Amino acid sequence: MKTMYWKDDLLYLLDQTLLPHEIEYLVCGTYQDVITAIKTMIVRGAPAIGVAAAFGMALAYLAGEDLEEVACQIKDARPTAVNLFWAVDRVLDAEDPLIEALHMYEEDIQTNRSMGKHGAAVIDEGDTILTHCNAGALACVDYGTALGVIRAAHEEGKNINVICDETRPVLQGARLSVWEMQQENIPVKLIVDGAAGRLMQEGQVNKVVIGADRVAKGGIANKIGSLMVALAAKRFNVPFYVAAPKSTFDNENSIYDIEIEERNPGEVLGFAGCQAAPIGTEVRNPSFDVVPSDLITGIITEEGIVDPFKDSFHPLINLFYF
Ligand code: MRU
């Protein structure tokens, strides 16, 4: 199942709001279609948002639009994943936006495969790995970042088990990560987010591997709930790894400068379309956490694994701890 593909000057996006029960592609013929798809999370996950945005720029180029103006509009679609800004700027600097977008599409797959290879080295035979949200093929063009590491370990023949946090309120873990693991025949169990600490306390988790929406000075940003998982992992001595490609690195900002997307209160007020909380309840719905470096064992990249302490002034990451 492809997350997205380009055919006859149109972008096809697998509608992730309908997964896993309905498989439907949205056809985008304009850059505005792509913006709507990013805002409504038809396409989601940092690398996938980046590549879709690149194709949005390509659509605008083919339609003869003012690319500087379109770039501002596309960058406005969601604030936290840095891949969106990285991808739009890269296409803006390119001679041919369509060729660049197609190049980024292929590059994403290769990057994830290299990341998987590096990451698989820290996964041991018999490990049970906990993951949060969906940093899988669906969050990318293919293969995935955190789930790419798990896929690679499985492809190497290691017997592993996966635990997926459901990831309230949009349920990327329950709907998307569990589905991806089942398709690969990797043993997987689903838990509510609040059970992650309990399972670590019981000694049932050997590693945590999650993705990132941004790696910045001082740590990473990832789906809400990631901080609680990291804190529990620290308390129970479970190694906590983050898998992220270079396109997710922001070398300018600190994690505390990142704009954290606040989403619709309706996502929290109810469940599966039914109101659960009393009418009129006030809500906070931050969509991302930031996790400081002192809670991170290593960052798995396509170039190798970086230790946020030992490599605290790594030229690639500049991940100084504070
Ligand atoms: O809001 P989403 O679904 O776009 O959230 C982003 C994510 O998918 C996760 O935070 C993920 O773990 C990192 S992206 C590979």
GROMACS .gro file of C-alpha atoms and ligand atoms in nm:
model
  337
    1MET     CA    1   0.000   0.000   0.000
    2LYS     CA    2   0.162   0.328  -0.107
    3THR     CA    3   0.128   0.632   0.121
    4MET     CA    4   0.137   0.851  -0.191
    5TYR     CA    5   0.229   0.843  -0.557
    6TRP     CA    6   0.256   1.075  -0.854
    7LYS     CA    7   0.082   0.985  -1.180
    8ASP     CA    8  -0.012   1.191  -1.487
    9ASP     CA    9   0.060   1.520  -1.313
   10LEU     CA   10  -0.160   1.435  -1.016
   11LEU     CA   11  -0.070   1.347  -0.656
   12TYR     CA   12  -0.252   1.049  -0.503
   13LEU     CA   13  -0.265   1.041  -0.123
   14LEU     CA   14  -0.381   0.741   0.077
   15ASP     CA   15  -0.652   0.885   0.305
   16GLN     CA   16  -0.514   0.803   0.652
   17THR     CA   17  -0.825   0.931   0.828
   18LEU     CA   18  -1.012   0.626   0.692
   19LEU     CA   19  -0.751   0.361   0.776
   20PRO     CA   20  -0.744   0.075   0.850
   21HIS     CA   21  -1.101  -0.004   0.752
   22GLU     CA   22  -1.126   0.182   0.420
   23ILE     CA   23  -0.860   0.215   0.152
   24GLU     CA   24  -0.919   0.526  -0.053
   25TYR     CA   25  -0.690   0.766  -0.235
   26LEU     CA   26  -0.750   1.138  -0.252
   27VAL     CA   27  -0.651   1.283  -0.588
   28CYS     CA   28  -0.481   1.623  -0.561
   29GLY     CA   29  -0.477   1.834  -0.877
   30THR     CA   30  -0.388   2.166  -0.712
   31TYR     CA   31  -0.157   2.283  -0.436
   32GLN     CA   32  -0.467   2.389  -0.241
   33ASP     CA   33  -0.580   2.024  -0.237
   34VAL     CA   34  -0.246   1.931  -0.083
   35ILE     CA   35  -0.275   2.201   0.184
   36THR     CA   36  -0.621   2.074   0.280
   37ALA     CA   37  -0.491   1.715   0.295
   38ILE     CA   38  -0.208   1.817   0.530
   39LYS     CA   39  -0.438   2.023   0.754
   40THR     CA   40  -0.697   1.748   0.782
   41MET     CA   41  -0.431   1.477   0.834
   42ILE     CA   42  -0.529   1.280   0.524
   43VAL     CA   43  -0.151   1.278   0.489
   44ARG     CA   44   0.044   1.296   0.818
   45GLY     CA   45   0.377   1.211   0.973
   46ALA     CA   46   0.675   1.445   0.933
   47PRO     CA   47   0.852   1.291   0.628
   48ALA     CA   48   0.522   1.226   0.445
   49ILE     CA   49   0.407   1.583   0.504
   50GLY     CA   50   0.740   1.704   0.363
   51VAL     CA   51   0.722   1.502   0.042
   52ALA     CA   52   0.351   1.581  -0.009
   53ALA     CA   53   0.435   1.951   0.033
   54ALA     CA   54   0.709   1.915  -0.231
   55PHE     CA   55   0.452   1.772  -0.473
   56GLY     CA   56   0.217   2.059  -0.377
   57MET     CA   57   0.491   2.298  -0.496
   58ALA     CA   58   0.527   2.091  -0.814
   59LEU     CA   59   0.152   2.122  -0.882
   60ALA     CA   60   0.175   2.499  -0.835
   61TYR     CA   61   0.474   2.511  -1.072
   62LEU     CA   62   0.286   2.317  -1.341
   63ALA     CA   63  -0.007   2.559  -1.301
   64GLY     CA   64   0.225   2.859  -1.342
   65GLU     CA   65   0.160   2.998  -0.993
   66ASP     CA   66   0.385   3.236  -0.800
   67LEU     CA   67   0.598   2.982  -0.609
   68GLU     CA   68   0.719   3.223  -0.339
   69GLU     CA   69   0.358   3.301  -0.249
   70VAL     CA   70   0.252   2.934  -0.264
   71ALA     CA   71   0.548   2.838  -0.043
   72CYS     CA   72   0.417   3.066   0.236
   73GLN     CA   73   0.071   2.912   0.213
   74ILE     CA   74   0.198   2.554   0.220
   75LYS     CA   75   0.429   2.626   0.515
   76ASP     CA   76   0.127   2.751   0.705
   77ALA     CA   77  -0.052   2.415   0.689
   78ARG     CA   78   0.095   2.272   1.013
   79PRO     CA   79   0.356   2.424   1.245
   80THR     CA   80   0.557   2.152   1.422
   81ALA     CA   81   0.712   1.905   1.175
   82VAL     CA   82   1.019   2.078   1.034
   83ASN     CA   83   1.017   1.857   0.722
   84LEU     CA   84   0.738   2.074   0.581
   85PHE     CA   85   0.958   2.387   0.581
   86TRP     CA   86   1.267   2.195   0.471
   87ALA     CA   87   1.085   2.040   0.174
   88VAL     CA   88   0.921   2.361   0.053
   89ASP     CA   89   1.253   2.552   0.069
   90ARG     CA   90   1.434   2.274  -0.111
   91VAL     CA   91   1.185   2.277  -0.398
   92LEU     CA   92   1.190   2.656  -0.410
   93ASP     CA   93   1.567   2.647  -0.467
   94ALA     CA   94   1.546   2.377  -0.733
   95GLU     CA   95   1.562   2.434  -1.107
   96ASP     CA   96   1.271   2.199  -1.176
   97PRO     CA   97   1.030   2.158  -0.881
   98LEU     CA   98   0.873   1.840  -1.017
   99ILE     CA   99   1.205   1.664  -1.070
  100GLU     CA  100   1.312   1.772  -0.721
  101ALA     CA  101   0.988   1.640  -0.564
  102LEU     CA  102   1.029   1.307  -0.744
  103HIS     CA  103   1.388   1.294  -0.625
  104MET     CA  104   1.280   1.357  -0.264
  105TYR     CA  105   1.023   1.079  -0.296
  106GLU     CA  106   1.290   0.824  -0.388
  107GLU     CA  107   1.539   0.964  -0.138
  108ASP     CA  108   1.294   0.919   0.152
  109ILE     CA  109   1.276   0.545   0.088
  110GLN     CA  110   1.654   0.503   0.072
  111THR     CA  111   1.701   0.717   0.384
  112ASN     CA  112   1.458   0.506   0.584
  113ARG     CA  113   1.625   0.184   0.472
  114SER     CA  114   1.967   0.312   0.587
  115MET     CA  115   1.817   0.430   0.916
  116GLY     CA  116   1.660   0.088   0.959
  117LYS     CA  117   1.994  -0.084   0.907
  118HIS     CA  118   2.170   0.134   1.166
  119GLY     CA  119   1.882   0.106   1.411
  120ALA     CA  120   1.846  -0.271   1.383
  121ALA     CA  121   2.190  -0.301   1.543
  122VAL     CA  122   2.047  -0.193   1.881
  123ILE     CA  123   1.759  -0.441   1.866
  124ASP     CA  124   1.834  -0.779   2.023
  125GLU     CA  125   1.685  -1.120   1.957
  126GLY     CA  126   1.371  -1.157   2.168
  127ASP     CA  127   1.325  -0.784   2.236
  128THR     CA  128   0.986  -0.634   2.305
  129ILE     CA  129   0.983  -0.283   2.163
  130LEU     CA  130   0.736  -0.016   2.261
  131THR     CA  131   0.649   0.255   2.009
  132HIS     CA  132   0.427   0.560   2.023
  133CYS     CA  133   0.215   0.716   1.746
  134ASN     CA  134   0.294   0.607   1.389
  135ALA     CA  135   0.644   0.658   1.259
  136GLY     CA  136   0.592   0.391   0.997
  137ALA     CA  137   0.563   0.363   0.620
  138LEU     CA  138   0.245   0.568   0.647
  139ALA     CA  139   0.433   0.857   0.809
  140CYS     CA  140   0.683   0.852   0.519
  141VAL     CA  141   0.686   0.756   0.153
  142ASP     CA  142   0.764   0.399   0.257
  143TYR     CA  143   0.932   0.174   0.518
  144GLY     CA  144   0.917   0.422   0.808
  145THR     CA  145   1.156   0.567   1.063
  146ALA     CA  146   1.089   0.401   1.402
  147LEU     CA  147   0.888   0.121   1.241
  148GLY     CA  148   1.161   0.104   0.975
  149VAL     CA  149   1.405   0.008   1.251
  150ILE     CA  150   1.161  -0.260   1.369
  151ARG     CA  151   1.107  -0.381   1.009
  152ALA     CA  152   1.481  -0.403   0.952
  153ALA     CA  153   1.534  -0.606   1.272
  154HIS     CA  154   1.252  -0.839   1.164
  155GLU     CA  155   1.403  -0.872   0.814
  156GLU     CA  156   1.733  -0.970   0.978
  157GLY     CA  157   1.549  -1.265   1.130
  158LYS     CA  158   1.529  -1.138   1.488
  159ASN     CA  159   1.225  -1.257   1.681
  160ILE     CA  160   1.076  -0.941   1.821
  161ASN     CA  161   0.747  -0.826   1.968
  162VAL     CA  162   0.599  -0.481   1.938
  163ILE     CA  163   0.377  -0.287   2.176
  164CYS     CA  164   0.187   0.007   2.027
  165ASP     CA  165   0.046   0.288   2.239
  166GLU     CA  166  -0.297   0.370   2.099
  167THR     CA  167  -0.198   0.742   2.085
  168ARG     CA  168  -0.501   0.943   2.183
  169PRO     CA  169  -0.673   1.141   2.048
  170VAL     CA  170  -0.620   1.056   1.678
  171LEU     CA  171  -0.519   0.692   1.742
  172GLN     CA  172  -0.227   0.673   1.500
  173GLY     CA  173  -0.091   0.384   1.709
  174ALA     CA  174  -0.411   0.180   1.717
  175ARG     CA  175  -0.522   0.248   1.361
  176LEU     CA  176  -0.194   0.275   1.173
  177SER     CA  177   0.104   0.122   1.357
  178VAL     CA  178  -0.082  -0.194   1.461
  179TRP     CA  179  -0.205  -0.233   1.103
  180GLU     CA  180   0.145  -0.194   0.959
  181MET     CA  181   0.291  -0.450   1.200
  182GLN     CA  182   0.012  -0.699   1.127
  183GLN     CA  183   0.080  -0.669   0.754
  184GLU     CA  184   0.445  -0.764   0.819
  185ASN     CA  185   0.343  -1.051   1.050
  186ILE     CA  186   0.535  -0.892   1.336
  187PRO     CA  187   0.372  -0.988   1.669
  188VAL     CA  188   0.204  -0.677   1.807
  189LYS     CA  189  -0.005  -0.582   2.109
  190LEU     CA  190  -0.209  -0.264   2.152
  191ILE     CA  191  -0.220  -0.078   2.485
  192VAL     CA  192  -0.383   0.242   2.609
  193ASP     CA  193  -0.131   0.523   2.644
  194GLY     CA  194  -0.153   0.514   3.022
  195ALA     CA  195  -0.039   0.150   3.033
  196ALA     CA  196   0.310   0.219   2.896
  197GLY     CA  197   0.457   0.291   3.242
  198ARG     CA  198   0.288  -0.013   3.391
  199LEU     CA  199   0.437  -0.245   3.129
  200MET     CA  200   0.784  -0.100   3.180
  201GLN     CA  201   0.747  -0.142   3.557
  202GLU     CA  202   0.654  -0.507   3.498
  203GLY     CA  203   0.979  -0.547   3.299
  204GLN     CA  204   0.791  -0.625   2.979
  205VAL     CA  205   0.960  -0.366   2.758
  206ASN     CA  206   1.325  -0.396   2.645
  207LYS     CA  207   1.348  -0.086   2.422
  208VAL     CA  208   1.144   0.215   2.324
  209VAL     CA  209   1.179   0.332   1.963
  210ILE     CA  210   0.984   0.636   1.848
  211GLY     CA  211   1.004   0.885   1.560
  212ALA     CA  212   1.036   1.263   1.569
  213ASP     CA  213   0.871   1.560   1.410
  214ARG     CA  214   1.172   1.773   1.484
  215VAL     CA  215   1.518   1.722   1.632
  216ALA     CA  216   1.630   2.056   1.774
  217LYS     CA  217   1.880   2.193   2.022
  218GLY     CA  218   1.822   2.016   2.350
  219GLY     CA  219   1.612   1.723   2.231
  220ILE     CA  220   1.323   1.629   2.006
  221ALA     CA  221   0.956   1.701   1.942
  222ASN     CA  222   0.722   1.409   1.888
  223LYS     CA  223   0.357   1.318   1.932
  224ILE     CA  224   0.191   1.410   2.259
  225GLY     CA  225   0.249   1.132   2.512
  226SER     CA  226   0.614   1.087   2.411
  227LEU     CA  227   0.740   1.275   2.717
  228MET     CA  228   0.551   1.048   2.957
  229VAL     CA  229   0.692   0.743   2.780
  230ALA     CA  230   1.045   0.887   2.800
  231LEU     CA  231   1.010   0.964   3.172
  232ALA     CA  232   0.885   0.614   3.246
  233ALA     CA  233   1.165   0.463   3.037
  234LYS     CA  234   1.425   0.662   3.234
  235ARG     CA  235   1.272   0.550   3.566
  236PHE     CA  236   1.272   0.183   3.468
  237ASN     CA  237   1.607   0.186   3.279
  238VAL     CA  238   1.458   0.107   2.941
  239PRO     CA  239   1.675   0.241   2.652
  240PHE     CA  240   1.484   0.515   2.468
  241TYR     CA  241   1.573   0.560   2.098
  242VAL     CA  242   1.450   0.817   1.848
  243ALA     CA  243   1.468   0.742   1.474
  244ALA     CA  244   1.478   1.053   1.256
  245PRO     CA  245   1.627   1.148   0.919
  246LYS     CA  246   1.837   1.459   0.857
  247SER     CA  247   1.531   1.626   0.704
  248THR     CA  248   1.386   1.635   1.056
  249PHE     CA  249   1.680   1.827   1.205
  250ASP     CA  250   1.640   2.191   1.295
  251ASN     CA  251   1.984   2.322   1.387
  252GLU     CA  252   1.865   2.673   1.463
  253ASN     CA  253   1.599   2.642   1.729
  254SER     CA  254   1.580   2.501   2.077
  255ILE     CA  255   1.308   2.249   2.160
  256TYR     CA  256   1.150   2.519   2.374
  257ASP     CA  257   1.112   2.751   2.071
  258ILE     CA  258   0.918   2.500   1.863
  259GLU     CA  259   0.560   2.595   1.791
  260ILE     CA  260   0.343   2.319   1.930
  261GLU     CA  261   0.029   2.263   1.729
  262GLU     CA  262  -0.291   2.290   1.930
  263ARG     CA  263  -0.564   2.091   1.756
  264ASN     CA  264  -0.941   2.088   1.759
  265PRO     CA  265  -1.098   2.036   2.106
  266GLY     CA  266  -1.347   1.800   1.946
  267GLU     CA  267  -1.071   1.538   1.920
  268VAL     CA  268  -1.059   1.521   2.301
  269LEU     CA  269  -1.420   1.577   2.399
  270GLY     CA  270  -1.544   1.249   2.263
  271PHE     CA  271  -1.465   0.921   2.104
  272ALA     CA  272  -1.554   0.789   1.758
  273GLY     CA  273  -1.784   1.081   1.693
  274CYS     CA  274  -1.973   1.056   2.026
  275GLN     CA  275  -1.950   1.332   2.286
  276ALA     CA  276  -1.808   1.189   2.611
  277ALA     CA  277  -1.729   1.493   2.828
  278PRO     CA  278  -2.005   1.724   2.954
  279ILE     CA  279  -2.119   1.982   2.697
  280GLY     CA  280  -1.919   2.303   2.738
  281THR     CA  281  -1.606   2.137   2.883
  282GLU     CA  282  -1.289   2.340   2.826
  283VAL     CA  283  -1.009   2.152   2.654
  284ARG     CA  284  -0.633   2.175   2.595
  285ASN     CA  285  -0.519   1.966   2.299
  286PRO     CA  286  -0.145   2.013   2.236
  287SER     CA  287  -0.052   1.770   1.963
  288PHE     CA  288   0.320   1.736   2.041
  289ASP     CA  289   0.560   1.692   2.332
  290VAL     CA  290   0.922   1.793   2.354
  291VAL     CA  291   1.157   1.535   2.505
  292PRO     CA  292   1.487   1.669   2.645
  293SER     CA  293   1.816   1.502   2.550
  294ASP     CA  294   1.881   1.363   2.899
  295LEU     CA  295   1.593   1.120   2.847
  296ILE     CA  296   1.721   1.000   2.506
  297THR     CA  297   1.964   0.707   2.473
  298GLY     CA  298   2.039   0.763   2.106
  299ILE     CA  299   1.914   0.921   1.785
  300ILE     CA  300   1.911   0.681   1.493
  301THR     CA  301   1.981   0.860   1.165
  302GLU     CA  302   2.057   0.746   0.811
  303GLU     CA  303   2.424   0.816   0.889
  304GLY     CA  304   2.445   0.625   1.216
  305ILE     CA  305   2.345   0.656   1.579
  306VAL     CA  306   2.414   0.974   1.770
  307ASP     CA  307   2.446   0.982   2.148
  308PRO     CA  308   2.305   1.316   2.267
  309PHE     CA  309   2.572   1.338   2.539
  310LYS     CA  310   2.887   1.197   2.383
  311ASP     CA  311   2.811   1.368   2.052
  312SER     CA  312   2.667   1.678   2.212
  313PHE     CA  313   2.834   1.906   1.958
  314HIS     CA  314   2.789   1.672   1.665
  315PRO     CA  315   2.814   1.883   1.345
  316LEU     CA  316   2.503   1.718   1.204
  317ILE     CA  317   2.284   1.773   1.502
  318ASN     CA  318   2.434   2.031   1.736
  319LEU     CA  319   2.234   1.866   2.010
  320PHE     CA  320   2.383   2.037   2.308
  321TYR     CA  321   2.231   1.945   2.638
  322PHE     CA  322   2.088   2.208   2.869
  323MRU     O1  323   0.010   1.449   1.393
  323MRU     P1  324   0.085   1.349   1.309
  323MRU     O2  325   0.019   1.217   1.294
  323MRU     O3  326   0.134   1.409   1.180
  323MRU     O4  327   0.209   1.326   1.404
  323MRU     C1  328   0.334   1.314   1.364
  323MRU     C2  329   0.378   1.177   1.382
  323MRU     O5  330   0.344   1.094   1.302
  323MRU     C3  331   0.455   1.136   1.497
  323MRU     O6  332   0.478   1.229   1.594
  323MRU     C4  333   0.569   1.047   1.458
  323MRU     O7  334   0.605   0.978   1.569
  323MRU     C5  335   0.686   1.120   1.398
  323MRU     S1  336   0.675   1.139   1.226
  323MRU     C6  337   0.770   1.008   1.162
   0.00000   0.00000   0.00000
